[in-house]
mmCIF file of C-alpha atoms and ligand atoms in Angstrom:
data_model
loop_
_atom_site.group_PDB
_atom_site.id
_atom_site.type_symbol
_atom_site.label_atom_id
_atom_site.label_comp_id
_atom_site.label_asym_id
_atom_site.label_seq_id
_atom_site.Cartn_x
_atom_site.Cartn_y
_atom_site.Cartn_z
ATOM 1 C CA UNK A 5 9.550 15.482 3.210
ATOM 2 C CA UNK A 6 6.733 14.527 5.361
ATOM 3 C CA UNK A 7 4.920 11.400 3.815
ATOM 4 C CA UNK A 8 0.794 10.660 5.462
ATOM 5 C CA UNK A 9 0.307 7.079 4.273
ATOM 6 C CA UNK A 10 -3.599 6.293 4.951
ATOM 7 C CA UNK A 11 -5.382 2.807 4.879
ATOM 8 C CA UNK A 12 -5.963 -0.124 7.186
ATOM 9 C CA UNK A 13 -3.550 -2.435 9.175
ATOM 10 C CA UNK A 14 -4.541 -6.201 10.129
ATOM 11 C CA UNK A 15 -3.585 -8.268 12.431
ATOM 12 C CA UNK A 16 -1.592 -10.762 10.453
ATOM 13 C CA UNK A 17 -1.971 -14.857 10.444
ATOM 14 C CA UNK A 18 1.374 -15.725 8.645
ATOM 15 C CA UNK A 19 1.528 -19.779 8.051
ATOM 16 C CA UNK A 20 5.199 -20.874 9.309
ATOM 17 C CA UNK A 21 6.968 -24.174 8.579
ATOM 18 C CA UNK A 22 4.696 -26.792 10.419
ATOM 19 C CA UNK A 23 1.404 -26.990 8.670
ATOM 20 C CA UNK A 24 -1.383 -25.178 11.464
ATOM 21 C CA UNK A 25 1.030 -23.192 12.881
ATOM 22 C CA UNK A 26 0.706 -19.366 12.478
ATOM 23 C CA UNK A 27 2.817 -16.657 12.963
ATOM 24 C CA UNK A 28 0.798 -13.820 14.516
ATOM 25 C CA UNK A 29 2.021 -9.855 12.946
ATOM 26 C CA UNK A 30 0.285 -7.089 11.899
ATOM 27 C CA UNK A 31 0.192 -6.069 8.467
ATOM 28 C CA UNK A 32 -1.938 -3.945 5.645
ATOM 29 C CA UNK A 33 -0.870 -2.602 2.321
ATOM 30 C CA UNK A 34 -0.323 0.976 3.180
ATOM 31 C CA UNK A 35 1.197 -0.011 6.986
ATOM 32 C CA UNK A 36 3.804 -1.901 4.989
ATOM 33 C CA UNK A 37 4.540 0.464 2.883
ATOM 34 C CA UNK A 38 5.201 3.083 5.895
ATOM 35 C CA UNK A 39 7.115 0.706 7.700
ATOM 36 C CA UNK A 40 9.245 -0.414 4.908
ATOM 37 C CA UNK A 41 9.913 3.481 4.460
ATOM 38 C CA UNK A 42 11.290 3.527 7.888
ATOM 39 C CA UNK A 43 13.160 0.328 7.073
ATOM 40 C CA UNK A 44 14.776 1.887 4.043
ATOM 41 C CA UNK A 45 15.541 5.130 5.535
ATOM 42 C CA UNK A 46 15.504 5.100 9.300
ATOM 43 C CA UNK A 47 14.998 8.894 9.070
ATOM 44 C CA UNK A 48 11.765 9.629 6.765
ATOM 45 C CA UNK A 49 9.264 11.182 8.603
ATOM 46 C CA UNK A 50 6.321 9.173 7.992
ATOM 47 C CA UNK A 51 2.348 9.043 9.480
ATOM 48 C CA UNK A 52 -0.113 6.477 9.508
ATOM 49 C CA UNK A 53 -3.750 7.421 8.948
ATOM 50 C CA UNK A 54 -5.962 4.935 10.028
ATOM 51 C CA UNK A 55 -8.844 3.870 12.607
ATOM 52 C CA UNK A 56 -8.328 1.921 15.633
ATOM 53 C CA UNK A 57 -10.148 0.252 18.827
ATOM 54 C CA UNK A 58 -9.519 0.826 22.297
ATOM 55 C CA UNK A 59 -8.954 -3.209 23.373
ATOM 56 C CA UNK A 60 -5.770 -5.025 23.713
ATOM 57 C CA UNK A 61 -5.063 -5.795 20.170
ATOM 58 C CA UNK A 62 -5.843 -2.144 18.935
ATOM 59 C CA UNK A 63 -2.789 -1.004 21.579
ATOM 60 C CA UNK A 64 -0.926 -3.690 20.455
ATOM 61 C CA UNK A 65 -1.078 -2.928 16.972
ATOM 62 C CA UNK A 66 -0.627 1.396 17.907
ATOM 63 C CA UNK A 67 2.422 -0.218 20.062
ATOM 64 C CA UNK A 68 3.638 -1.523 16.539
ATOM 65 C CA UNK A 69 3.225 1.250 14.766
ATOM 66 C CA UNK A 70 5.177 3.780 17.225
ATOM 67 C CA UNK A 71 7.956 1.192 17.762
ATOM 68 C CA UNK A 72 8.568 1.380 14.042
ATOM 69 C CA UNK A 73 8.965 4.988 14.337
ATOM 70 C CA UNK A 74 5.935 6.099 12.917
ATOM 71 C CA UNK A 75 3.476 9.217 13.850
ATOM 72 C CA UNK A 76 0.432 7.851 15.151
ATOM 73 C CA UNK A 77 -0.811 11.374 15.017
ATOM 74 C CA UNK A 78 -3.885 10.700 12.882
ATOM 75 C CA UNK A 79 -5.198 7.677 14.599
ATOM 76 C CA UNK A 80 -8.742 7.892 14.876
ATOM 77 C CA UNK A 81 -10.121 5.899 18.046
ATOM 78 C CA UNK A 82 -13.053 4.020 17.529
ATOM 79 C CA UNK A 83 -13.942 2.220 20.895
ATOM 80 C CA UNK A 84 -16.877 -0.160 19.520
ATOM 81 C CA UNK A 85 -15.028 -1.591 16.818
ATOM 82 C CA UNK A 86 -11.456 -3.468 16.694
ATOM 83 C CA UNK A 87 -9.010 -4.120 14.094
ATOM 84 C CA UNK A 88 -9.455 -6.414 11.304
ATOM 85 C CA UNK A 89 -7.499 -10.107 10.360
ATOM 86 C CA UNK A 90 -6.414 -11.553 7.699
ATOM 87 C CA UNK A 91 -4.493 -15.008 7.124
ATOM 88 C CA UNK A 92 -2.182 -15.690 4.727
ATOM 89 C CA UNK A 93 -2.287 -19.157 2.247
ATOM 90 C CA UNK A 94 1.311 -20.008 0.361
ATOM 91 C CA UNK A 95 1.162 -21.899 -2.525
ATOM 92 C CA UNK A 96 4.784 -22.145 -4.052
ATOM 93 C CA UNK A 97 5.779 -18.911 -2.514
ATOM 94 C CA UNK A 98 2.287 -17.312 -4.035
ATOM 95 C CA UNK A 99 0.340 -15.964 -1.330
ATOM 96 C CA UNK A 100 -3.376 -15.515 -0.932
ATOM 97 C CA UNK A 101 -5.849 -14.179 1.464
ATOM 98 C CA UNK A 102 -8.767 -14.533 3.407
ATOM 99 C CA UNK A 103 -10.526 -11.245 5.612
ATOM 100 C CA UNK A 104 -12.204 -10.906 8.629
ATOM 101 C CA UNK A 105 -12.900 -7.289 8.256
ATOM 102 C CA UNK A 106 -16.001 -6.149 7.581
ATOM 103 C CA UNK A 107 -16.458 -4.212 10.703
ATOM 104 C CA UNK A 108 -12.735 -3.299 11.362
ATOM 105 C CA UNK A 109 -12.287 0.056 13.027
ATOM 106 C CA UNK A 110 -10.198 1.233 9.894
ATOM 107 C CA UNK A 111 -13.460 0.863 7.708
ATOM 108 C CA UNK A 112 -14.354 4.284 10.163
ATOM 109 C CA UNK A 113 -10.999 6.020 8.650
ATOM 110 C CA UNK A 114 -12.617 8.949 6.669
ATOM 111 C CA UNK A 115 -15.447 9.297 9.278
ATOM 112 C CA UNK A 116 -13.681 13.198 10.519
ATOM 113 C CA UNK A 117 -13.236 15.147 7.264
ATOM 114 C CA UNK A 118 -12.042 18.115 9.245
ATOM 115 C CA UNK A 119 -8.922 15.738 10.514
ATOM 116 C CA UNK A 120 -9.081 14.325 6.740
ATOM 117 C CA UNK A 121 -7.769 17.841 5.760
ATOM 118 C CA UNK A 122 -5.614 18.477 8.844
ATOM 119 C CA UNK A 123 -3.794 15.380 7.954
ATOM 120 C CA UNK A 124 -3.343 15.867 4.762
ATOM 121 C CA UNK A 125 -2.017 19.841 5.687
ATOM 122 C CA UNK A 126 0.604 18.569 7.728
ATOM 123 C CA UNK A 127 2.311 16.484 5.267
ATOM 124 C CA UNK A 128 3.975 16.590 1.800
ATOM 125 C CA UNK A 129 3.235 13.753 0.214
ATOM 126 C CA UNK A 130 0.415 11.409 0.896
ATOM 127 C CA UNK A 131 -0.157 7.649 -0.091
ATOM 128 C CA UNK A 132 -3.726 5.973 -0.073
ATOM 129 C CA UNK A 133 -4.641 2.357 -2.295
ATOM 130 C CA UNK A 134 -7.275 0.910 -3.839
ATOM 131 C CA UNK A 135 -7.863 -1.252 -0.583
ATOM 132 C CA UNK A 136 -7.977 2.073 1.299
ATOM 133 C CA UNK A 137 -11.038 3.074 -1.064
ATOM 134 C CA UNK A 138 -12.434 -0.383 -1.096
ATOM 135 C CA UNK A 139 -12.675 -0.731 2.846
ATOM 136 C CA UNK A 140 -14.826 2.797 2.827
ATOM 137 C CA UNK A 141 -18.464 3.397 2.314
ATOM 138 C CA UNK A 142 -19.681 5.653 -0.534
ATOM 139 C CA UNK A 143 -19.674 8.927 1.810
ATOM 140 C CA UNK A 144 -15.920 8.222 3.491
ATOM 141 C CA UNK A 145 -14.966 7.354 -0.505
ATOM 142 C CA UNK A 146 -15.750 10.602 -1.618
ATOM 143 C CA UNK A 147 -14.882 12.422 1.826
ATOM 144 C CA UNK A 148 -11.143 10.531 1.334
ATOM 145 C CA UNK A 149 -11.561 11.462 -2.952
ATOM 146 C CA UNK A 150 -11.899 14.788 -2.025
ATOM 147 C CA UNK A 151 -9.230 15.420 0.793
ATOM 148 C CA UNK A 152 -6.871 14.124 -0.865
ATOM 149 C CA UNK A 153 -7.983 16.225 -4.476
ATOM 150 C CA UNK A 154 -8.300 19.458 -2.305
ATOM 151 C CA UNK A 155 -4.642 18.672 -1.470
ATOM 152 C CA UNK A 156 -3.208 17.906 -4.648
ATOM 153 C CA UNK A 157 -4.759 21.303 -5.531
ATOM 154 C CA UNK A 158 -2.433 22.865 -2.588
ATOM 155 C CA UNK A 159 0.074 21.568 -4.383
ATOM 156 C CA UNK A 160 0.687 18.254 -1.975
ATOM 157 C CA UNK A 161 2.255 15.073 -4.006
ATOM 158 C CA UNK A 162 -0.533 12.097 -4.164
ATOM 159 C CA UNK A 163 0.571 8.771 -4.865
ATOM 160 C CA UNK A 164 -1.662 5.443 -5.324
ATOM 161 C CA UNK A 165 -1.057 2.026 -5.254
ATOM 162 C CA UNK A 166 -4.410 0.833 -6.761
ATOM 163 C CA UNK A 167 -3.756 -2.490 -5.220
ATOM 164 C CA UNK A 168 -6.552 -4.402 -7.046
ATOM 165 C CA UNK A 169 -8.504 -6.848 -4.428
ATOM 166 C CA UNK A 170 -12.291 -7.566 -6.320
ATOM 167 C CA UNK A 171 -13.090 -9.472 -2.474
ATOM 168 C CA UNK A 172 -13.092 -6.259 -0.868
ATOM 169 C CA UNK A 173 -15.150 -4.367 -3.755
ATOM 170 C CA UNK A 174 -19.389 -4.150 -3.807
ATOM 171 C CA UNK A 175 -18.636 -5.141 -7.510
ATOM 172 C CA UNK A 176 -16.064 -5.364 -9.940
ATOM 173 C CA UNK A 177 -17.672 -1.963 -11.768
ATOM 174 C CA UNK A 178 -17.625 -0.066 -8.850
ATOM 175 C CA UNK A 179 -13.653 -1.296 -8.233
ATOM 176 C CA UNK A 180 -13.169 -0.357 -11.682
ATOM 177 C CA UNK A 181 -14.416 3.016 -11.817
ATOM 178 C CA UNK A 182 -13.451 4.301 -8.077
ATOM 179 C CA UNK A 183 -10.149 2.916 -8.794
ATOM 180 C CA UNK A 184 -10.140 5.393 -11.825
ATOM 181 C CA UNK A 185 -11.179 7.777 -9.321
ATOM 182 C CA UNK A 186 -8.348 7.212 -7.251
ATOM 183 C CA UNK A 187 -5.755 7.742 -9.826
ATOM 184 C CA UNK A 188 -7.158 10.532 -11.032
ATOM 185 C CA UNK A 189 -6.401 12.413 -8.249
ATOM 186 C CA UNK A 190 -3.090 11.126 -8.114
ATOM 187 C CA UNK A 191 0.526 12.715 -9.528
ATOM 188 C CA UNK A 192 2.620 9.322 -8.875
ATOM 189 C CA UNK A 193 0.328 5.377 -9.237
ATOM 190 C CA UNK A 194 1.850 2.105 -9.105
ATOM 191 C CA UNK A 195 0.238 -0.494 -10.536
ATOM 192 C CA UNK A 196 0.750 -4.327 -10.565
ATOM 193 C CA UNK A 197 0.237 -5.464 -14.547
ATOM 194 C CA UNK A 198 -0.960 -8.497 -13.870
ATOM 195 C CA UNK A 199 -3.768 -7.601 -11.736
ATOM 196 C CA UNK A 200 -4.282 -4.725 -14.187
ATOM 197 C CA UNK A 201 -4.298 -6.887 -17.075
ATOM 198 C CA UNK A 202 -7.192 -9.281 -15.381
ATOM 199 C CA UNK A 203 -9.204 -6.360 -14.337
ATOM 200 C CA UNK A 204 -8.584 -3.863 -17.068
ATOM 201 C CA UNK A 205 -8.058 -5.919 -19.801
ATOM 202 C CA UNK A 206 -4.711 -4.411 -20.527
ATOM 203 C CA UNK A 207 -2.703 -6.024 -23.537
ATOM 204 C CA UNK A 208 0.792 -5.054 -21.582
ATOM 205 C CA UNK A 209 2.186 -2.847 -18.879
ATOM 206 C CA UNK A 210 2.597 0.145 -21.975
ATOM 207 C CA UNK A 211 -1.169 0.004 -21.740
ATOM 208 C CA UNK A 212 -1.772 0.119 -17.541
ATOM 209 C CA UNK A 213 0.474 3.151 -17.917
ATOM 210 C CA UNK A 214 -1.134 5.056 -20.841
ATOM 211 C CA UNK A 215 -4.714 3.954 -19.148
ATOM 212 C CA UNK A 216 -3.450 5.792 -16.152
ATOM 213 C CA UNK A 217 -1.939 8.476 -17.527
ATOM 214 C CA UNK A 218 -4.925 9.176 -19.101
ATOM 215 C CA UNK A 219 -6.614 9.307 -15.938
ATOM 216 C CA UNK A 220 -4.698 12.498 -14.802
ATOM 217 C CA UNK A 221 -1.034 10.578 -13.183
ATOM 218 C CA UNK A 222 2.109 12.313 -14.126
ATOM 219 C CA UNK A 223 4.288 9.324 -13.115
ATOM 220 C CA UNK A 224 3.562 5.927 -13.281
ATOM 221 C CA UNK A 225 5.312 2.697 -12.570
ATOM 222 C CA UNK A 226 4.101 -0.875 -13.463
ATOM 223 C CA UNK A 227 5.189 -3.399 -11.278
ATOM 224 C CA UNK A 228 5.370 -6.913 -13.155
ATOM 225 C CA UNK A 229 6.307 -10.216 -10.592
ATOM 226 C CA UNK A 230 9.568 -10.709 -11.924
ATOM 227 C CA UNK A 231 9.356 -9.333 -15.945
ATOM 228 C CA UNK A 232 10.791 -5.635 -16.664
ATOM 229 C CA UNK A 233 8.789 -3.081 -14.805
ATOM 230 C CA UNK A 234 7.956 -0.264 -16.868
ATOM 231 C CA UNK A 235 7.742 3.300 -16.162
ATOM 232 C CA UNK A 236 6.787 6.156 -17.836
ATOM 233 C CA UNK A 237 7.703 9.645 -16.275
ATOM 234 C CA UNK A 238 7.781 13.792 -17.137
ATOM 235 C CA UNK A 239 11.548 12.883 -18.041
ATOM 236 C CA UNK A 240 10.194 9.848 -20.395
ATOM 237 C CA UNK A 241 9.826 6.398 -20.301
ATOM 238 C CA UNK A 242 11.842 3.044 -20.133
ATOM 239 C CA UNK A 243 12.119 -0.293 -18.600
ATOM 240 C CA UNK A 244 14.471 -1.702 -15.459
ATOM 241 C CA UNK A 245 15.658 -5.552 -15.876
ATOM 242 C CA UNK A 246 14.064 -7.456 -12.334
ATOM 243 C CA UNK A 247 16.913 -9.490 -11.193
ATOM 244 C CA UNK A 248 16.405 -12.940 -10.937
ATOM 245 C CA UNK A 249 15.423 -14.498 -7.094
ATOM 246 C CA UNK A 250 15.599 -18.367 -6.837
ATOM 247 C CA UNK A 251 14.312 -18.642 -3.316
ATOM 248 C CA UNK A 252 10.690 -16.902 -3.131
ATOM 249 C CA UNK A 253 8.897 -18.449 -0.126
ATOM 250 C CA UNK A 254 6.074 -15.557 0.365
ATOM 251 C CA UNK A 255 5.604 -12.867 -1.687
ATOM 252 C CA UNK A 256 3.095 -11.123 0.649
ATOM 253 C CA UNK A 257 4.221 -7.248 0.740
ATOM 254 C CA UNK A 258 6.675 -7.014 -2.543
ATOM 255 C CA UNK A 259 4.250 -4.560 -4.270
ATOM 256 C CA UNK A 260 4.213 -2.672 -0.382
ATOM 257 C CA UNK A 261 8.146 -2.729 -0.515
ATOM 258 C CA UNK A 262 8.825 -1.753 -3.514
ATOM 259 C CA UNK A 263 6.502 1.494 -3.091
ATOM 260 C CA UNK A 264 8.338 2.505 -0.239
ATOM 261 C CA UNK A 265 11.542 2.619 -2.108
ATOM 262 C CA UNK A 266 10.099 4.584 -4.574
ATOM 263 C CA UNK A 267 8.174 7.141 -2.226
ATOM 264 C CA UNK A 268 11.451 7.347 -0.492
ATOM 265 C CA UNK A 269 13.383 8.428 -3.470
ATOM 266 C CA UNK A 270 10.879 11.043 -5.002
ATOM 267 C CA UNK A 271 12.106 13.211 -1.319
ATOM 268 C CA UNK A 272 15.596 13.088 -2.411
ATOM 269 C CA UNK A 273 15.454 13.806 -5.954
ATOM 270 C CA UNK A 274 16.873 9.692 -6.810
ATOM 271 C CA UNK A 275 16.445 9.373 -10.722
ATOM 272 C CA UNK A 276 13.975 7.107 -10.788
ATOM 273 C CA UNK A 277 15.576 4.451 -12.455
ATOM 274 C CA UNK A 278 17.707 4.356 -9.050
ATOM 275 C CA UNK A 279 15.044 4.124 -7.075
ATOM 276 C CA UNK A 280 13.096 1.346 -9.295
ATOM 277 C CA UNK A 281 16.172 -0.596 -8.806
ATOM 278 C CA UNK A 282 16.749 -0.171 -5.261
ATOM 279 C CA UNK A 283 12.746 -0.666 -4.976
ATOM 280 C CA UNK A 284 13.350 -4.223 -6.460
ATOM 281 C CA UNK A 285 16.441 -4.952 -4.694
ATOM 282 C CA UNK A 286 14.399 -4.715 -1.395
ATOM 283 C CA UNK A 287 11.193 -6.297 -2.462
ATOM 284 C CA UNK A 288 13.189 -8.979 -3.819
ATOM 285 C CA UNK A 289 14.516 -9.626 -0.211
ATOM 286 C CA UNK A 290 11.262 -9.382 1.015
ATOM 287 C CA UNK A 291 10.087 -12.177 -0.697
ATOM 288 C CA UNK A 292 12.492 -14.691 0.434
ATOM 289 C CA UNK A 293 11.027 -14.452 3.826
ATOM 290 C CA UNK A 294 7.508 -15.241 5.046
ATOM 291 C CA UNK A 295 4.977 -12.374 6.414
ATOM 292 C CA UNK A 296 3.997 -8.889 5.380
ATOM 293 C CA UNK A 297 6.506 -7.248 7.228
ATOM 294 C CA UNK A 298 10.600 -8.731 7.017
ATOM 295 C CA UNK A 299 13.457 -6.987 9.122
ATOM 296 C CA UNK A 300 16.041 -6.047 6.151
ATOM 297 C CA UNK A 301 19.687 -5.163 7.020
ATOM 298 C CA UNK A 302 20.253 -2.073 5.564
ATOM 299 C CA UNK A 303 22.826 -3.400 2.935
ATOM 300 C CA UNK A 304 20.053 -5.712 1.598
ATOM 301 C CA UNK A 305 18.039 -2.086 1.224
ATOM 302 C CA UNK A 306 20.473 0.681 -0.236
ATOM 303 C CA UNK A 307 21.347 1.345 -3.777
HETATM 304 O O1 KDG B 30 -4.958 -7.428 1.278
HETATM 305 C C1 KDG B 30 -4.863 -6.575 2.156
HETATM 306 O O2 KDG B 30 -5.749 -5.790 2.455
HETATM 307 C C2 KDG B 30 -3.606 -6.425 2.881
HETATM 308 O O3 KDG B 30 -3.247 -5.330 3.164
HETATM 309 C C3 KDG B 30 -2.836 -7.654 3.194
HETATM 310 C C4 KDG B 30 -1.410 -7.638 2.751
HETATM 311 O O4 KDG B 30 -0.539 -7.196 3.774
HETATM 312 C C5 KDG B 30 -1.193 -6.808 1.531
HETATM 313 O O5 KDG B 30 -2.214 -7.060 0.623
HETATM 314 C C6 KDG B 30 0.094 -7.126 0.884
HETATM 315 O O6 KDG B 30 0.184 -6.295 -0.255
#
């Protein structure tokens, strides 16, 4: 299975043990997720869709990406523009972020619609987020929207992390309702509740999934910080017990890890109550180290 994941990747300012001292990485929802696949399975063949510069950091960063084994194919170049930043603030092990990306060469990513399409061609399943959406104007929105339909309708597997970040969003409506969009193009979505629940107003993760459902997904699985994550599939639905972690110290990239798990198993036919519990085995390692992006030993990762 050949997976296209498309969005943008950061550098990364990743606070370390003495306060003003940064770790610097590069990191972005739908990178992680990619390189976690090739983490979890150093044999997936995976692509990363995105817009880059031409400077130092931009090679850097495409350096990064090819070292972890990933297709940087579908790079778009964009030589007046660089990648974005972000830095990382831990409270108790809770992360949150500030942006310097409002004219990061990603934000370009669904600028070629003909290499949109090519893209999405070449590959069997593809994985876009919310922050994917939210980083393009209207026109690449509804070039991406469209792509990605027009592929679903080839009979491609879509899967969407709608990855809720109202910073990144013109408004909270127009989050709302492309977000909608976004699943509704989508077979597989993966939802955090309690981002849902603030956003959507959903009463519990039964609710994200039937709201989503709704929207046209055929699979969907609620994340939930550590409470049961439900899931509701064409085989029916059920919950998976998170196991308990006493030593979170940045949970930056467990929604990221945990999709990778699960993209990884839909290729090889894992039940998916496997796969959610492998997913949370290795996002649950994730956390206990800080950054986006945490070298796992493969017995930390497999079922
Ligand atoms: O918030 C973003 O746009 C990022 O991609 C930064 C983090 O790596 C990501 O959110 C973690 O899920």
């Amino acid at each position: 299975m050949k997976i296209l994941s498309i969005g943008e990747c950061m550098a990364e300012m990743s606070p370390q043990g003495d306060v003003g001292t940064f770790q610097l990485g590069f990191a972005g929802d739908t990178f992680n997720t990619a390189w976690y696949l090739r983490q979890f399975d150093p044999s997936a063949d995976v692509s990363f869709l995105t817009g880059l510069g031409t400077d130092t950091i931009s090679e850097q960063l495409r350096n990064v990406i090819t070292q972890a084994g990933i297709s940087d194919d579908y790079v778009l170049e964009i030589p007046d523009r660089t990648i974005g930043l972000y830095l990382i603030s831990l409270e108790n092990g809770e992360r949150s972020f500030s942006y310097w990306r409002g004219q990061s060469a990603a934000r370009c990513l669904a600028s070629d619609p003909a290499m949109l399409e090519r893209a999405i061609n070449d590959h069997d399943l593809i994985y876009f987020s919310g922050i994917t959406l939210a980083i393009l104007d209207p026109k690449g929105r509804a070039a991406l929207l469209s792509a990605v339909r027009d592929g679903r309708a080839a009979g491609k597997t879509i899967a969407f992390d709608p990855n809720l970040r109202p910073r990144l969003w013109e408004s909270t409506d127009t989050m709302l309702d492309v977000t909608m969009a976004g699943a509704a193009v989508s077979d597989i979505v993966l939802p955090s509740f309690e981002d849902e629940a603030t956003w959507f107003n959903d009463a519990d993760p039964q609710a994200t999934a039937q709201r989503y459902l709704s929207a046209g997904g055929r699979t969907i699985v609620v994340k939930n910080g550590a409470d049961s994550i439900y899931f509701v599939s064409p085989d029916g639905d059920g919950t998976v017990r998170v196991p308990p972690i006493s030593n979170i110290v940045d949970t930056t990239a467990a929604g990221d890890s945990f999709n990778a798990v699960i993209l990884s198993g839909l290729g090889g036919g894992v039940p998916l109550t496997d796969s959610i519990a492998a997913a949370c085995q290795l996002s649950g390692a994730v956390v206990q180290a800080r950054g986006a992006l945490v070298p796992i030993a493969p017995s930390e990762g497999t079922p």
